[in-house]
């Protein structure tokens, strides 16, 4: 399973990239807004740090506007994946962008049917929001399992990005479900490193090393 970082923060992206564990980046308008910087500048810096797919979201809600934004963003780098909201106009844009070989990530997916429609329209990726489903008492990961089954059965090429990841168990469950990608916030990536036995073990190794005659 590929791991993307779900962040628009350049320090976080740089750090995770240096660790060698990320295959791409996803952003959204809320993440960009947190940075309080020029949008294009942020995206261009991300492009210079990570050599992999970088999802950037459109703001238009009509297909024409989405395509226009997408074409402009795609000129910044061919690694740009255009994030399109899961609405009828969005899928219209996905269909057009596919004919222009511009990759798309259909976002705000909360049901298997939405993912099926996005895949039919030719989305490169679909992003089911697992944490937000869990928040309202649904089993978010179940829709991922169902999507994996259906996409495999009908040989869809669309990749599933598990998004709205809240904790390390979501990442494990995404991998067990057979998702292609999990997009993970920086604080969750940090938690994935942690194990108390690693800390205790390292401390002991370093203390024992002091006893080795030198
Ligand atoms: O990038 C989209 C998604 O991961 C958002 O997550 O935590 O705002 O539900 P969250």
PDB file of C-alpha atoms and ligand atoms in Angstrom, residues 6 26-28 31 83 107 129 132 163-166 183, ligand 1:
ATOM      1  CA  UNK A   6      -2.347  14.484   4.053  1.00  0.00           C
ATOM      2  CA  UNK A  26      -2.868  15.153  -0.658  1.00  0.00           C
ATOM      3  CA  UNK A  27      -4.110  18.614   0.234  1.00  0.00           C
ATOM      4  CA  UNK A  28      -7.520  20.210   0.527  1.00  0.00           C
ATOM      5  CA  UNK A  31      -5.332  22.217   4.961  1.00  0.00           C
ATOM      6  CA  UNK A  83      -9.108  16.858  -6.606  1.00  0.00           C
ATOM      7  CA  UNK A 107     -13.057  13.590  -3.006  1.00  0.00           C
ATOM      8  CA  UNK A 129     -13.432   9.801   4.096  1.00  0.00           C
ATOM      9  CA  UNK A 132     -15.757  11.445   9.179  1.00  0.00           C
ATOM     10  CA  UNK A 163      -8.672   9.534   3.569  1.00  0.00           C
ATOM     11  CA  UNK A 164      -9.735  11.235   6.792  1.00  0.00           C
ATOM     12  CA  UNK A 165      -7.360   8.940   8.658  1.00  0.00           C
ATOM     13  CA  UNK A 166      -7.400   9.661  12.386  1.00  0.00           C
ATOM     14  CA  UNK A 183      -3.299   9.379   3.015  1.00  0.00           C
TER      15      UNK A 183
HETATM   16  O1  LIG B   1      -7.768  15.313   2.625  1.00  0.00           O
HETATM   17  C1  LIG B   1      -9.048  14.906   2.926  1.00  0.00           C
HETATM   18  C2  LIG B   1      -9.273  14.237   4.257  1.00  0.00           C
HETATM   19  O2  LIG B   1      -8.195  13.416   4.577  1.00  0.00           O
HETATM   20  C3  LIG B   1      -9.728  15.129   5.372  1.00  0.00           C
HETATM   21  O3  LIG B   1      -9.638  14.553   6.638  1.00  0.00           O
HETATM   22  O4  LIG B   1      -9.561  14.792   9.092  1.00  0.00           O
HETATM   23  O5  LIG B   1     -10.581  16.624   7.697  1.00  0.00           O
HETATM   24  O6  LIG B   1     -11.744  14.449   7.988  1.00  0.00           O
HETATM   25  P1  LIG B   1     -10.425  15.137   7.910  1.00  0.00           P
END
